[in-house]
PDB file of C-alpha atoms and ligand atoms in Angstrom:
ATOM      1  CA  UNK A   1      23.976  -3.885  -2.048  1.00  0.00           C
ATOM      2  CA  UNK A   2      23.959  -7.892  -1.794  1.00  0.00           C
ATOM      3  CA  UNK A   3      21.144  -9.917  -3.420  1.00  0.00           C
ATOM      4  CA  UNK A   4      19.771 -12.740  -1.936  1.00  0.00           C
ATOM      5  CA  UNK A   5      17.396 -15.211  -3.549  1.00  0.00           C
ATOM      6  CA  UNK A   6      17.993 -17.532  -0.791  1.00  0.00           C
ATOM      7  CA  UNK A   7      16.339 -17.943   2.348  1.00  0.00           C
ATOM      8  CA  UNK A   8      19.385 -19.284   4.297  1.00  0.00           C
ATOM      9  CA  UNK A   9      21.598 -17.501   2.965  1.00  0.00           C
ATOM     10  CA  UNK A  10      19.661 -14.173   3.874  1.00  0.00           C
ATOM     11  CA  UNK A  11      19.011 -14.846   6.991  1.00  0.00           C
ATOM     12  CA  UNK A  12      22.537 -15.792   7.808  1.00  0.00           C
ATOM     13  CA  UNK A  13      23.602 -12.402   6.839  1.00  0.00           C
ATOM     14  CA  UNK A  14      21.234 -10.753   8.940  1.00  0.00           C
ATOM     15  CA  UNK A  15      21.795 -12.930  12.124  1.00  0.00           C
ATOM     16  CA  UNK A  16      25.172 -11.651  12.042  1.00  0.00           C
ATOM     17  CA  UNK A  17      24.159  -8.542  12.116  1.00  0.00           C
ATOM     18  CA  UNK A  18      20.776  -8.601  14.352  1.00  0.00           C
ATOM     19  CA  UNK A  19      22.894  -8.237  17.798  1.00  0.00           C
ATOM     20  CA  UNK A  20      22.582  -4.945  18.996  1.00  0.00           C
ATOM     21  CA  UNK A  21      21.146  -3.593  15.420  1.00  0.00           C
ATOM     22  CA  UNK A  22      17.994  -2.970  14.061  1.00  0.00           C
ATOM     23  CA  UNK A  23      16.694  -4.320  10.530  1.00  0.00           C
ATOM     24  CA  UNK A  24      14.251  -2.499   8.730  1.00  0.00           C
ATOM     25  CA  UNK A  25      12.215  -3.732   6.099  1.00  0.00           C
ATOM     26  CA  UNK A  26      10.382  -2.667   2.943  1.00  0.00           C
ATOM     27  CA  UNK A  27       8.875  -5.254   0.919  1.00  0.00           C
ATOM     28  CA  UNK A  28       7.822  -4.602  -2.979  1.00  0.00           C
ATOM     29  CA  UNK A  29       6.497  -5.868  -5.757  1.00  0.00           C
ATOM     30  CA  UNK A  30       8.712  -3.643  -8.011  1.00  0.00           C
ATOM     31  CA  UNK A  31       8.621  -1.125 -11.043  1.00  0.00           C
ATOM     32  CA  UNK A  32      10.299   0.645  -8.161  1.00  0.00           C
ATOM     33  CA  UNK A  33       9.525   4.615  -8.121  1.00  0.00           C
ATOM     34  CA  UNK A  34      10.435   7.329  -5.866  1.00  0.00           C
ATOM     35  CA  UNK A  35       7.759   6.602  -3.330  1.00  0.00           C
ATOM     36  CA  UNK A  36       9.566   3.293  -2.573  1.00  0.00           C
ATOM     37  CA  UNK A  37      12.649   4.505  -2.530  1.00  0.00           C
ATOM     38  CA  UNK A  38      11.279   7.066   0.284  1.00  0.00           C
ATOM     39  CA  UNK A  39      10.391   3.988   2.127  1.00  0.00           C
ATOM     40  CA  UNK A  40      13.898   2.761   1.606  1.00  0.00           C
ATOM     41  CA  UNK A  41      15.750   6.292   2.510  1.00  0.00           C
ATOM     42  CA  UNK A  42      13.691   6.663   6.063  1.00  0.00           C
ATOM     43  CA  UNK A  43      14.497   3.011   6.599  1.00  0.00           C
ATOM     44  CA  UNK A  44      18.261   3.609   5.968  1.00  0.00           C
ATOM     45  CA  UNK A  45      17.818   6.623   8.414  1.00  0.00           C
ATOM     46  CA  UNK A  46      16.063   4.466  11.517  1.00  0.00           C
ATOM     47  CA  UNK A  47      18.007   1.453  11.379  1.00  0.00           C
ATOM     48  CA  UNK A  48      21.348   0.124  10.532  1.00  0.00           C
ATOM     49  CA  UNK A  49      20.735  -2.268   8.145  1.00  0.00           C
ATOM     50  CA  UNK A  50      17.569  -2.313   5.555  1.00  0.00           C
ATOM     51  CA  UNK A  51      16.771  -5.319   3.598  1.00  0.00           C
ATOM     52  CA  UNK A  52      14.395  -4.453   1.054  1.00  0.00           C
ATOM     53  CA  UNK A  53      12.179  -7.367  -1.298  1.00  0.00           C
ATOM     54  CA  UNK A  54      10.633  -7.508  -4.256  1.00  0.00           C
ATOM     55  CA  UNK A  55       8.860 -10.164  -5.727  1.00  0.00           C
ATOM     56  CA  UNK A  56       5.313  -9.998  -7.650  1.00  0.00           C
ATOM     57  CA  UNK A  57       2.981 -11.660  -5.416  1.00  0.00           C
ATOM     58  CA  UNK A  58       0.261 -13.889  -7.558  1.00  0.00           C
ATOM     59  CA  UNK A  59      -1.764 -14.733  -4.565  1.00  0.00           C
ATOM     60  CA  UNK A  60      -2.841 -10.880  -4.759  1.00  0.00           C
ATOM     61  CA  UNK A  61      -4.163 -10.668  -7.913  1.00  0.00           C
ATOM     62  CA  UNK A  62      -7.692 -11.523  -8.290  1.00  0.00           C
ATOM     63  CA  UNK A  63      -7.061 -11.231 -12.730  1.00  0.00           C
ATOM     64  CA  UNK A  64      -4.630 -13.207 -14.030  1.00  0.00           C
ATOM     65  CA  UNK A  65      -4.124 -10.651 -16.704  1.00  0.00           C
ATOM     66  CA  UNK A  66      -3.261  -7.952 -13.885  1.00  0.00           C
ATOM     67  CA  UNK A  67      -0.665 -10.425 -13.120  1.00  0.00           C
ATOM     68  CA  UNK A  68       1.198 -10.926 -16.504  1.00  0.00           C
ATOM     69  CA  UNK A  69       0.832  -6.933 -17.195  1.00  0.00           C
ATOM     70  CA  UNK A  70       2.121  -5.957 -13.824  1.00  0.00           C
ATOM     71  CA  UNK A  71       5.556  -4.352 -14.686  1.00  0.00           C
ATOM     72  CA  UNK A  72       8.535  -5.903 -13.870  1.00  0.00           C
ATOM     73  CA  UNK A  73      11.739  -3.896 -14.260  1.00  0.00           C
ATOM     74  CA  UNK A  74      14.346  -5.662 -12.311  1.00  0.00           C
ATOM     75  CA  UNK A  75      17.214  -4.175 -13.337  1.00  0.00           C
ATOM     76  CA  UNK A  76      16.171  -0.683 -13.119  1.00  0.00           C
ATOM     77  CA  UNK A  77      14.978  -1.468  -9.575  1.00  0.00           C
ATOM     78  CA  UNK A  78      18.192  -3.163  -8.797  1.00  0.00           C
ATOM     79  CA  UNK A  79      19.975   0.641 -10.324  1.00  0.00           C
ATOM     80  CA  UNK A  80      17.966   2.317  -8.036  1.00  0.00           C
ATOM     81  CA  UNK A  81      18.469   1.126  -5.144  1.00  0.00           C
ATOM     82  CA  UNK A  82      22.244   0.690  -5.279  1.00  0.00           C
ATOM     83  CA  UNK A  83      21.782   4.300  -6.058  1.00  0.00           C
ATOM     84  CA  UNK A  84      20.417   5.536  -2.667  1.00  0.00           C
ATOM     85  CA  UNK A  85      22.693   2.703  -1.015  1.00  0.00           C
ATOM     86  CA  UNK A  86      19.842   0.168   0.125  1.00  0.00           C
ATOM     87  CA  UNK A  87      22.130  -2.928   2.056  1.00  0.00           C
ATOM     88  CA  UNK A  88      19.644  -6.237   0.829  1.00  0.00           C
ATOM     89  CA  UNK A  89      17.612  -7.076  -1.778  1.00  0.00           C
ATOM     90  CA  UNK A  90      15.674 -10.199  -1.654  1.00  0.00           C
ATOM     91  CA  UNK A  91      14.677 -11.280  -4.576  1.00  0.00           C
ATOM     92  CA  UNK A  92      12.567 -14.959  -4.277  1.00  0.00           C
ATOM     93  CA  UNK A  93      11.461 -17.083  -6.723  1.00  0.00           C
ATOM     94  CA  UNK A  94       7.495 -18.265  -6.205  1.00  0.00           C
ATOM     95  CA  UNK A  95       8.380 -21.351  -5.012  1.00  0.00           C
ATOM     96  CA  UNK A  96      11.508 -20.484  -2.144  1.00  0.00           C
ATOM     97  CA  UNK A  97       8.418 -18.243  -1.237  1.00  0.00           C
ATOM     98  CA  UNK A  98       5.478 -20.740  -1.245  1.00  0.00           C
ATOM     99  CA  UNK A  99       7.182 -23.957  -1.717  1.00  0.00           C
ATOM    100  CA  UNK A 100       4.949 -27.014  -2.431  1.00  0.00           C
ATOM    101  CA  UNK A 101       2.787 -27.843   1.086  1.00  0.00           C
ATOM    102  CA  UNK A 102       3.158 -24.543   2.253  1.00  0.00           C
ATOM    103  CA  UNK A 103       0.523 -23.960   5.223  1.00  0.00           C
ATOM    104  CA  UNK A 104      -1.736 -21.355   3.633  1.00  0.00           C
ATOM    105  CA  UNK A 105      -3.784 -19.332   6.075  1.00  0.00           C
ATOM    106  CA  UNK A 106      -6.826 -17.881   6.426  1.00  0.00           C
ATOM    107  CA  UNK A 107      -6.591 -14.573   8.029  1.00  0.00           C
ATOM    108  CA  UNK A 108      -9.818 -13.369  10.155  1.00  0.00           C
ATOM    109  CA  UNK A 109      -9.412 -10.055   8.992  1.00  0.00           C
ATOM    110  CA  UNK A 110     -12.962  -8.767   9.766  1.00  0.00           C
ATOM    111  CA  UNK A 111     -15.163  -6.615   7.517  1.00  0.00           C
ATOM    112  CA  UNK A 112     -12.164  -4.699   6.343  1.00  0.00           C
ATOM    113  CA  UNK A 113     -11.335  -7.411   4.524  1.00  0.00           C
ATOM    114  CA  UNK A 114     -14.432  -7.119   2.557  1.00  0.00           C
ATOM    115  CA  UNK A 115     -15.440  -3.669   1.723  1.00  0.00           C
ATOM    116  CA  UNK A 116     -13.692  -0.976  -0.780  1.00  0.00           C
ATOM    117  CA  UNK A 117     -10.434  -2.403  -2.085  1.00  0.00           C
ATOM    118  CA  UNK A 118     -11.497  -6.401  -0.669  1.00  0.00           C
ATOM    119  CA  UNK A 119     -14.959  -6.075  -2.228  1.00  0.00           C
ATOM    120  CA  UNK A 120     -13.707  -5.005  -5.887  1.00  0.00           C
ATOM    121  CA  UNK A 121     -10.655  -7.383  -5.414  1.00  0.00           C
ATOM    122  CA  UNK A 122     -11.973 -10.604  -4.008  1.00  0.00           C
ATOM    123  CA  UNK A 123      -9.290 -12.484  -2.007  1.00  0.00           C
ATOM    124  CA  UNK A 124      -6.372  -9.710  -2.523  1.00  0.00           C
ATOM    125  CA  UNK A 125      -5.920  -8.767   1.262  1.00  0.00           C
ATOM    126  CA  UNK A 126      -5.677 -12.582   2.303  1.00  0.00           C
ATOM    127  CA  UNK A 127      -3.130 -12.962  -0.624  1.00  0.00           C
ATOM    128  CA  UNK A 128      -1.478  -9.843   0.748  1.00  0.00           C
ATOM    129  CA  UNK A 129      -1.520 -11.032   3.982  1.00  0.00           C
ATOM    130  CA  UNK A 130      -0.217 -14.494   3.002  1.00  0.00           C
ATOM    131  CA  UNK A 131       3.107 -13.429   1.527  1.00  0.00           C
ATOM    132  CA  UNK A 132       3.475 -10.330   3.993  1.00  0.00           C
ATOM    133  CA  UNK A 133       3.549 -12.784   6.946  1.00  0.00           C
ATOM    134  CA  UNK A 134       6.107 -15.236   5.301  1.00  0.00           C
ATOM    135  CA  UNK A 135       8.340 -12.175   4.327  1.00  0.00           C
ATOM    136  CA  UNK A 136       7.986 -11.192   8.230  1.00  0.00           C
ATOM    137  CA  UNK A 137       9.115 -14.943   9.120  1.00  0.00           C
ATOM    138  CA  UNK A 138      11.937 -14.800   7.239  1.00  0.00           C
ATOM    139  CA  UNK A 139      13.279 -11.407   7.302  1.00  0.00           C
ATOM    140  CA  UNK A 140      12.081 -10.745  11.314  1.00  0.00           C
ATOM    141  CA  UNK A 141      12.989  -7.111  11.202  1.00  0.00           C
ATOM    142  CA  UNK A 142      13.089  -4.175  13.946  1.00  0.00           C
ATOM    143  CA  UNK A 143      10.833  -1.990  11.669  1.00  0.00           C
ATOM    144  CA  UNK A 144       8.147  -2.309   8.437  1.00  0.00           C
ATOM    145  CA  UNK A 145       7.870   0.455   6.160  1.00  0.00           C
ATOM    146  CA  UNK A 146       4.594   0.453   4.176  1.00  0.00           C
ATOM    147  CA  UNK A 147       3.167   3.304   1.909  1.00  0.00           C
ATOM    148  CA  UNK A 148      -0.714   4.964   2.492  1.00  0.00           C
ATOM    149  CA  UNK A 149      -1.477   5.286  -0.379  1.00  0.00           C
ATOM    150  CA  UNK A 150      -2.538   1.782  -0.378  1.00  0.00           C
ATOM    151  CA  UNK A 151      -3.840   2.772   3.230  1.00  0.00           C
ATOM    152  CA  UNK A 152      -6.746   0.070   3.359  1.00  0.00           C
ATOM    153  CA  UNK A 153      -3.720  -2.643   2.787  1.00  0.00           C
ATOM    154  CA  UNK A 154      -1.568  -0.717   5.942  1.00  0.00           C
ATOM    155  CA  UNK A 155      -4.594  -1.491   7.779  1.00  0.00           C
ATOM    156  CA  UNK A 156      -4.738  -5.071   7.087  1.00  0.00           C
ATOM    157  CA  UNK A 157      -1.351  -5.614   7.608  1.00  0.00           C
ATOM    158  CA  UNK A 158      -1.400  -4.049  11.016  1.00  0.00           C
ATOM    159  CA  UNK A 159      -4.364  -6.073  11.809  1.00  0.00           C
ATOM    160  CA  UNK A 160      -2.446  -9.374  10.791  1.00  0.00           C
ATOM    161  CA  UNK A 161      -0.002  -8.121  12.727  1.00  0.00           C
ATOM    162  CA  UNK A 162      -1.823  -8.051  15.865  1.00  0.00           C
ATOM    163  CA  UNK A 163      -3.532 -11.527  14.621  1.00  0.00           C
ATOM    164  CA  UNK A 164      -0.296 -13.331  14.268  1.00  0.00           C
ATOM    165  CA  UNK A 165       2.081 -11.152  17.441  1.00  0.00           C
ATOM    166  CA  UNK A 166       3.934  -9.369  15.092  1.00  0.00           C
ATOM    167  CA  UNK A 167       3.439  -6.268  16.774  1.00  0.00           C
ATOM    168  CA  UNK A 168       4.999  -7.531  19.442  1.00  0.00           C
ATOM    169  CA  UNK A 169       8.761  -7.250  17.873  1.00  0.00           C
ATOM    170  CA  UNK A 170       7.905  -5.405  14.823  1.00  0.00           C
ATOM    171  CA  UNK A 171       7.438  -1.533  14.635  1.00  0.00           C
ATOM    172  CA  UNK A 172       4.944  -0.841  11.287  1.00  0.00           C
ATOM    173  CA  UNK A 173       5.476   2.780   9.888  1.00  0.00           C
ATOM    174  CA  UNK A 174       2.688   4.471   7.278  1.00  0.00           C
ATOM    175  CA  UNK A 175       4.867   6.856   5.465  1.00  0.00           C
ATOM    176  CA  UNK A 176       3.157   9.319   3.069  1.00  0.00           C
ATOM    177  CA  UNK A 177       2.313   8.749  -0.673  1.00  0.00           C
ATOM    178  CA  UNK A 178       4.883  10.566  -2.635  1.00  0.00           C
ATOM    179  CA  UNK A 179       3.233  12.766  -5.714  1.00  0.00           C
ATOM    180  CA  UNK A 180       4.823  13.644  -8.624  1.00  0.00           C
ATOM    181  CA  UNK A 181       5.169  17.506  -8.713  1.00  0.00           C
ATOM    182  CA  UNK A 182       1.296  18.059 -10.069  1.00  0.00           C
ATOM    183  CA  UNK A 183      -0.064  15.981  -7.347  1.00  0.00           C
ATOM    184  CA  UNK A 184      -0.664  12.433  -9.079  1.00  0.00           C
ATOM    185  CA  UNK A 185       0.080   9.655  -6.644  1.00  0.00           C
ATOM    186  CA  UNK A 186       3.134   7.516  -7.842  1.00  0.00           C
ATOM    187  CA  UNK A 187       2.171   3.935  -8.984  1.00  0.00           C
ATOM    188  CA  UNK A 188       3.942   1.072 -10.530  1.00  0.00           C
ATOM    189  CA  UNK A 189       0.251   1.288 -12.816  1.00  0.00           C
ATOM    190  CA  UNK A 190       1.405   4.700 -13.883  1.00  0.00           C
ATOM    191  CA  UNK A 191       3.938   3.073 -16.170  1.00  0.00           C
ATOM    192  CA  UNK A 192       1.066   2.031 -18.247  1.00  0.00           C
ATOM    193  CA  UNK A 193      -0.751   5.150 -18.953  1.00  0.00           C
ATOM    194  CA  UNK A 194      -0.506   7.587 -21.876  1.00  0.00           C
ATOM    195  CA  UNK A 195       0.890  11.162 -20.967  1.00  0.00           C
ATOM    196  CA  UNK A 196      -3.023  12.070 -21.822  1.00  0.00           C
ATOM    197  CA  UNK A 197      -4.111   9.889 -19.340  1.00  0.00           C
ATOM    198  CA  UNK A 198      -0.948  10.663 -16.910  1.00  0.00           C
ATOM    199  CA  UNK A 199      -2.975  14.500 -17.037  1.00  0.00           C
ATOM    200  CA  UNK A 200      -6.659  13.412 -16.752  1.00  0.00           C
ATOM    201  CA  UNK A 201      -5.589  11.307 -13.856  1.00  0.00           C
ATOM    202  CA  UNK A 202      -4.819  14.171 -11.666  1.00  0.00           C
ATOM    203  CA  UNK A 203      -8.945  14.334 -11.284  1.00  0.00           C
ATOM    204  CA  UNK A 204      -7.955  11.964  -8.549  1.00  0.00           C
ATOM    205  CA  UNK A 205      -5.954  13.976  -6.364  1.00  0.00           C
ATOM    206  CA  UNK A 206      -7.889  17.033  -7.245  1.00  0.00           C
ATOM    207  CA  UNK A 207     -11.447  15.566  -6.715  1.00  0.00           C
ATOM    208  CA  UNK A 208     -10.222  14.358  -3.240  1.00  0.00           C
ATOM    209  CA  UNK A 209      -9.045  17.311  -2.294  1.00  0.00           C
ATOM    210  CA  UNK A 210     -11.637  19.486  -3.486  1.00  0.00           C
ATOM    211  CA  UNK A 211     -13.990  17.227  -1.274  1.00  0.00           C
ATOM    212  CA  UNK A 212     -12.002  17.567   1.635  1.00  0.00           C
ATOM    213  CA  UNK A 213     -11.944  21.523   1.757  1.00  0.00           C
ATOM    214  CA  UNK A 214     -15.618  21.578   1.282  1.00  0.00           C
ATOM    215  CA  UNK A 215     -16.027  19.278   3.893  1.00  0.00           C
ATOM    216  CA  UNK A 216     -13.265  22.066   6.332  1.00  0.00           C
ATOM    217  CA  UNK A 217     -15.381  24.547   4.828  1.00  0.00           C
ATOM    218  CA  UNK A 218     -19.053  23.485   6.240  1.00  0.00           C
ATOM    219  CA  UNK A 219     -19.155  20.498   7.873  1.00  0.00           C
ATOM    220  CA  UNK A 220     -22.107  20.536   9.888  1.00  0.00           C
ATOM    221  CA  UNK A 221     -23.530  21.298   6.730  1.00  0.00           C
ATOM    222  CA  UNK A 222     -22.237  19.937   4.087  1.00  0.00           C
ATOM    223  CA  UNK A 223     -23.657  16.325   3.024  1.00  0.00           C
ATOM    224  CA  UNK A 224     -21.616  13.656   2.315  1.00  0.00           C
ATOM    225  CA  UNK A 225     -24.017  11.647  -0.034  1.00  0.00           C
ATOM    226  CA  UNK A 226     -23.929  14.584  -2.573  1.00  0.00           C
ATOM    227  CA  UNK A 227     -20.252  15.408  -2.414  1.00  0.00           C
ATOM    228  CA  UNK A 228     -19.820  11.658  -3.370  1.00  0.00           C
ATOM    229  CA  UNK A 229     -21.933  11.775  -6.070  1.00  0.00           C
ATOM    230  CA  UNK A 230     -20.824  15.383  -7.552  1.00  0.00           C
ATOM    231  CA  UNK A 231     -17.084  13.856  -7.176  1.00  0.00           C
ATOM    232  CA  UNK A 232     -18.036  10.753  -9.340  1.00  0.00           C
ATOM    233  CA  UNK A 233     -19.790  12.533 -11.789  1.00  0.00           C
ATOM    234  CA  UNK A 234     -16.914  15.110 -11.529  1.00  0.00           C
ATOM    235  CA  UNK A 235     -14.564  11.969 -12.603  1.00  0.00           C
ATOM    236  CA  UNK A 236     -16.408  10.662 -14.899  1.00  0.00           C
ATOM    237  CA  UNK A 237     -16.523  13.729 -17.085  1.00  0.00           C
ATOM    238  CA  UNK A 238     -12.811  14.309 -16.762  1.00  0.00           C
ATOM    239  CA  UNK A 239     -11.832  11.550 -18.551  1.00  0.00           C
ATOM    240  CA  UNK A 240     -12.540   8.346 -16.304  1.00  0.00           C
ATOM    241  CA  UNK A 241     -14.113   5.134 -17.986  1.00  0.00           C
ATOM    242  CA  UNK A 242     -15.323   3.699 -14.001  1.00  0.00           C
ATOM    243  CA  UNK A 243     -15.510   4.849 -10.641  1.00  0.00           C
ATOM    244  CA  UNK A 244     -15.779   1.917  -8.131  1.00  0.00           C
ATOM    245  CA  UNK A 245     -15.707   4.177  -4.754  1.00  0.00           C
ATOM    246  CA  UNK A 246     -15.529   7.121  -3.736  1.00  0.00           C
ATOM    247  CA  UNK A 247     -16.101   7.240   0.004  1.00  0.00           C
ATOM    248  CA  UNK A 248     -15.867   8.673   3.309  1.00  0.00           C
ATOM    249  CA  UNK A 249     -14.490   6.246   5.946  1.00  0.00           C
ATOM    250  CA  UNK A 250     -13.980   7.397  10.044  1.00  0.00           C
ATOM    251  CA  UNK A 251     -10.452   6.061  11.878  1.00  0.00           C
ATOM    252  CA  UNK A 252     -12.565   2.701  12.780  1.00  0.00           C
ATOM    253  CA  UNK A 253     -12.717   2.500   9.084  1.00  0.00           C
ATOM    254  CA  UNK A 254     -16.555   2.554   8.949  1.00  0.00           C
ATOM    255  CA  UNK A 255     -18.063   4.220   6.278  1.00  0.00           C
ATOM    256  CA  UNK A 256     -19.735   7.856   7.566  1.00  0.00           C
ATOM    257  CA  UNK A 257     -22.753   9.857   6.022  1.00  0.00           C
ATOM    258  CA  UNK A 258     -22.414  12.837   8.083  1.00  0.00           C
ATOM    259  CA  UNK A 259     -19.539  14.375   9.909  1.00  0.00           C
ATOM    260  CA  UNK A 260     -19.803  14.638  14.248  1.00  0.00           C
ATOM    261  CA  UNK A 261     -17.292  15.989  16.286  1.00  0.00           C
ATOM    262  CA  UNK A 262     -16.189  12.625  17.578  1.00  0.00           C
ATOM    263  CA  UNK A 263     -14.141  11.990  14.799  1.00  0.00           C
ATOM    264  CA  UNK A 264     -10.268  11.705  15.346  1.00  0.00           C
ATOM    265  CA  UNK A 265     -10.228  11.644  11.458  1.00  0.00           C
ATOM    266  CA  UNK A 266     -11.832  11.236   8.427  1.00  0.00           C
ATOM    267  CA  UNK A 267     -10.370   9.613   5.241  1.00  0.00           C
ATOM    268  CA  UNK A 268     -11.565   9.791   2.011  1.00  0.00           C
ATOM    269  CA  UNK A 269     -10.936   7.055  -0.346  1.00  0.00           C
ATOM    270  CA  UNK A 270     -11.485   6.474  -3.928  1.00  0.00           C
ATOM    271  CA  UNK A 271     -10.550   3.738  -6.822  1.00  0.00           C
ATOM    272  CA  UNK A 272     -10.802   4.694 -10.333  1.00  0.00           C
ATOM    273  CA  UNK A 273     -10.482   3.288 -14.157  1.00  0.00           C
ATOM    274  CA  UNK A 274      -8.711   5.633 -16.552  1.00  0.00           C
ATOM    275  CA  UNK A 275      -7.243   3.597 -19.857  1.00  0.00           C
ATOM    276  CA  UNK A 276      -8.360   0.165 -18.201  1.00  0.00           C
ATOM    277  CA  UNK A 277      -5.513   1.171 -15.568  1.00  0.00           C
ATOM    278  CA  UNK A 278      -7.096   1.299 -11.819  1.00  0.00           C
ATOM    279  CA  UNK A 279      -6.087   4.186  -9.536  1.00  0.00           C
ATOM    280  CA  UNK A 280      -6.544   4.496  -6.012  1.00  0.00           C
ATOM    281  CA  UNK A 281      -6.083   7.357  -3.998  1.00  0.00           C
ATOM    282  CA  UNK A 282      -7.158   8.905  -0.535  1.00  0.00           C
ATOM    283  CA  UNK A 283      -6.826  11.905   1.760  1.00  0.00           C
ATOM    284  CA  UNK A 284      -6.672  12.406   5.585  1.00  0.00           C
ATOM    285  CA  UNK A 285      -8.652  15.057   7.578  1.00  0.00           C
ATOM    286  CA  UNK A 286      -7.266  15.179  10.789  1.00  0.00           C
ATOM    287  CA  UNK A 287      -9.636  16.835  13.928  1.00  0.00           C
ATOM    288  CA  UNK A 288      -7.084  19.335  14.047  1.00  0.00           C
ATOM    289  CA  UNK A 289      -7.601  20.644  10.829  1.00  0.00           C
ATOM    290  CA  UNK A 290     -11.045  21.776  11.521  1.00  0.00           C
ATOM    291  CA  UNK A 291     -11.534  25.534  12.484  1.00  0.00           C
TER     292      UNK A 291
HETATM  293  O1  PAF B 301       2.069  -2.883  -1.690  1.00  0.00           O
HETATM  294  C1  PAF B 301       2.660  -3.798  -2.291  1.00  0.00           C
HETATM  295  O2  PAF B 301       3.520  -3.578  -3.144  1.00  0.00           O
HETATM  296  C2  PAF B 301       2.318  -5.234  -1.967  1.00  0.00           C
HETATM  297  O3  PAF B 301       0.965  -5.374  -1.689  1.00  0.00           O
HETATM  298  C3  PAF B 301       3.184  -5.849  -0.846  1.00  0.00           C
HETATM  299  C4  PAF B 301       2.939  -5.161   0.490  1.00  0.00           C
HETATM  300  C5  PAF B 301       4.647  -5.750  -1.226  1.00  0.00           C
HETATM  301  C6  PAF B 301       2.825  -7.320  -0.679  1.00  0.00           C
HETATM  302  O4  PAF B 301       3.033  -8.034  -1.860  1.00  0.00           O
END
């Protein structure tokens, strides 16, 4: 694998390779787990050369303190992906990313920039959107590889896509959230959680699942305002200190109160504290999946 920190000197190595081949990308903040390194692996299989990045974005965080805690385990990453054979890291520094005078923009994201993840986290999904676009500049790959579990942010990003013609050149895959063998979404944020808490946090999974087979199981009956509830309650006494959603969203990504049959799917989202650590998590009915 090479390592780049530089700009030129990445994109010098990948001009020499962009005739005739395809680039696919995976950017990262690090902590690296097996969910990235999925990412990584179908990348390596769709394209012939994959350049992945990792560098802990401040203009996300919304708390400082999230910041300075976020884990940072560079050489471990660095291990890893030499491991599975990854060609590129790029590793910036803050400023080769966002050097002084650097033309911030504001993104005009719509109301999905506001609600769930963007209301809790005020001015993450411009600060997402901010580096995603200058990692996009730089790296112009064939392909993006992003992971649903943060599947609000995989809607942004598509939408800034569109925004800024990205789309035009750039193919954006949602690959599915890797779970550890019980079912618990993998996180960088899992690092900092007890194994007690590792346990308890598995309400997560199992609440959103449990809410979407009751939905398969009635759903012109069953009501959506007192599955929510039940399932935050449900958390709550499992071991959860907050809740901040737990919510049923259509493919528009509109919150829904009752289920029609004009739905091409139906997520189900949720966001929750356990050992000051916040989880988020979500599930996909698909129309098909109804009887
Ligand atoms: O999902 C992440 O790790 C980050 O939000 C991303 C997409 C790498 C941008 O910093």
């Amino acid at each position: 694998m090479i390592l780049f920190d530089r700009i030129d000197l990445l994109q010098a190595h990948l001009q020499q390779a962009q005739t005739q081949q395809s680039i696919g990308f995976v950017p990262t903040m690090g902590a690296l787990h097996e969910g990235h390194l999925a990412l990584v692996k179908q990348s390596m299989k769709q394209n012939t050369i994959t350049v992945c990045s990792i560098f802990v974005n401040q203009l996300q965080f919304n708390q400082a303190e999230d910041f300075t805690k976020y884990p940072r385990t560079l050489d471990q990453d660095i291990t890893l992906l030499e491991k599975i054979g990854c060609h590129c890291l790029f590793i910036p520094t803050h400023s080769t990313v966002f050097p002084e005078n650097y033309p911030l923009k504001t993104f005009d994201l719509g109301n999905v920039e506001h609600i769930l993840e963007g209301f809790y986290r005020q001015g993450h999904f411009q600060g997402v959107c901010q580096v995603v676009k200058r990692l996009l500049d730089i790296v112009r790959p064939t392909n993006l590889y992003l992971g649903m579990k943060d599947f609000q942010q995989c809607i942004v990003i598509d939408k800034m896509m569109q925004l800024e013609g990205f789309n035009q050149f750039i193919k954006v895959h949602f690959c599915d959230t890797v779970r550890n063998e019980d079912g618990l979404a993998l996180s960088s944020r899992n690092k900092r959680l007890s194994p007690q808490a590792i346990s308890k946090a598995l309400g997560l999974i199992n609440n959103l699942k449990h809410a979407k087979s009751t939905i398969l199981n009635n759903p012109t009956l069953v009501k959506l305002d007192s599955l929510q509830q039940a399932s935050i309650n449900s958390l709550i006494n499992n071991g959860f200190e907050s809740v901040d959603y737990f919510t049923f969203m259509n493919e528009q990504f509109e919150p829904i109160h009752s289920i029609t049959d004009s739905f091409k799917q139906i997520i189900i989202l949720a966001a929750a504290t356990i050992e000051g650590v916040r989880l988020i998590d979500n599930i996909i009915i698909k129309s098909n999946e109804f009887k």
